[in-house]
């Protein structure tokens, strides 16, 4: 995947967790290494923030699925009844 393709994928929210994480690692490495202009550093920082948000989104989604699975089917049935106003 080229940098341009990765940027487009990130902008449209189609980056997977692993892709975003790997690109974020590269951004951090480049920032830590230095040798970039102020403008480049700011652009890298902004991209890093975007990538961190993508990772956060994936992790929050996974956490919600895990919590729902751990709660079991009974918890889901109670929530459905409460939302529909059922007398169960």
Short mmCIF file of C-alpha atoms in Angstrom, two decimals:
data_model
loop_
_atom_site.label_atom_id
_atom_site.label_comp_id
_atom_site.label_asym_id
_atom_site.label_seq_id
_atom_site.Cartn_x
_atom_site.Cartn_y
_atom_site.Cartn_z
CA UNK A 1 0.00 0.00 0.00
CA UNK A 2 1.45 3.37 -0.95
CA UNK A 3 1.47 6.33 1.43
CA UNK A 4 -1.18 8.00 -0.72
CA UNK A 5 -3.41 4.91 -0.67
CA UNK A 6 -2.98 4.59 3.08
CA UNK A 7 -3.86 8.25 3.57
CA UNK A 8 -6.97 7.87 1.42
CA UNK A 9 -8.01 4.74 3.31
CA UNK A 10 -7.52 6.52 6.63
CA UNK A 11 -9.49 9.52 5.48
CA UNK A 12 -12.42 7.32 4.52
CA UNK A 13 -12.25 5.28 7.70
CA UNK A 14 -11.47 2.02 5.91
CA UNK A 15 -8.13 1.36 7.57
CA UNK A 16 -8.07 -1.80 9.59
CA UNK A 17 -6.70 -1.81 13.10
CA UNK A 18 -3.43 -3.48 12.15
CA UNK A 19 -2.85 -1.10 9.24
CA UNK A 20 -3.50 1.95 11.39
CA UNK A 21 -1.32 0.60 14.21
CA UNK A 22 1.58 -0.18 11.87
CA UNK A 23 1.40 3.23 10.23
CA UNK A 24 1.19 4.89 13.67
CA UNK A 25 4.34 3.03 14.74
CA UNK A 26 6.11 4.34 11.65
CA UNK A 27 4.92 7.90 12.34
CA UNK A 28 6.20 7.74 15.91
CA UNK A 29 9.52 6.31 14.73
CA UNK A 30 9.96 9.14 12.23
CA UNK A 31 9.10 11.76 14.85
CA UNK A 32 11.51 10.25 17.37
CA UNK A 33 14.29 10.02 14.80
CA UNK A 34 14.00 13.70 13.95
CA UNK A 35 15.56 15.27 10.90
CA UNK A 36 12.25 16.57 9.59
CA UNK A 37 11.19 20.15 9.10
CA UNK A 38 8.68 21.76 11.41
CA UNK A 39 5.99 21.45 8.73
CA UNK A 40 6.75 17.76 8.21
CA UNK A 41 6.75 17.14 11.95
CA UNK A 42 3.37 18.85 12.33
CA UNK A 43 1.93 16.83 9.44
CA UNK A 44 3.27 13.62 10.99
CA UNK A 45 1.81 14.59 14.37
CA UNK A 46 -1.61 15.25 12.82
CA UNK A 47 -1.51 11.94 10.95
CA UNK A 48 -0.54 10.21 14.16
CA UNK A 49 -3.56 11.70 15.91
CA UNK A 50 -5.82 10.46 13.10
CA UNK A 51 -4.32 6.99 13.26
CA UNK A 52 -4.64 6.88 17.03
CA UNK A 53 -8.34 7.73 16.66
CA UNK A 54 -8.80 4.91 14.13
CA UNK A 55 -7.13 2.47 16.54
CA UNK A 56 -9.25 3.77 19.43
CA UNK A 57 -12.41 3.29 17.36
CA UNK A 58 -11.52 -0.33 16.56
CA UNK A 59 -10.60 -1.09 20.16
CA UNK A 60 -13.80 0.46 21.53
CA UNK A 61 -15.83 -1.60 19.06
CA UNK A 62 -14.02 -4.76 20.09
CA UNK A 63 -14.55 -3.91 23.77
CA UNK A 64 -18.29 -3.42 23.20
CA UNK A 65 -18.56 -6.78 21.39
CA UNK A 66 -16.59 -8.51 24.13
CA UNK A 67 -18.72 -6.95 26.86
CA UNK A 68 -21.89 -8.02 25.04
CA UNK A 69 -20.59 -11.56 24.62
CA UNK A 70 -19.56 -11.79 28.28
CA UNK A 71 -22.94 -10.46 29.40
CA UNK A 72 -24.57 -13.42 27.70
CA UNK A 73 -27.84 -13.75 25.82
CA UNK A 74 -29.96 -13.11 28.93
CA UNK A 75 -28.62 -9.56 29.29
CA UNK A 76 -29.38 -8.89 25.63
CA UNK A 77 -32.97 -10.14 26.07
CA UNK A 78 -33.53 -7.85 29.07
CA UNK A 79 -32.20 -4.88 27.14
CA UNK A 80 -34.47 -5.70 24.19
CA UNK A 81 -37.49 -5.87 26.50
CA UNK A 82 -36.62 -2.58 28.19
CA UNK A 83 -36.18 -0.83 24.84
CA UNK A 84 -39.45 -2.19 23.41
CA UNK A 85 -41.37 -1.50 26.62
CA UNK A 86 -42.32 -5.17 26.96
CA UNK A 87 -43.76 -6.58 30.16
CA UNK A 88 -41.66 -9.74 29.69
#
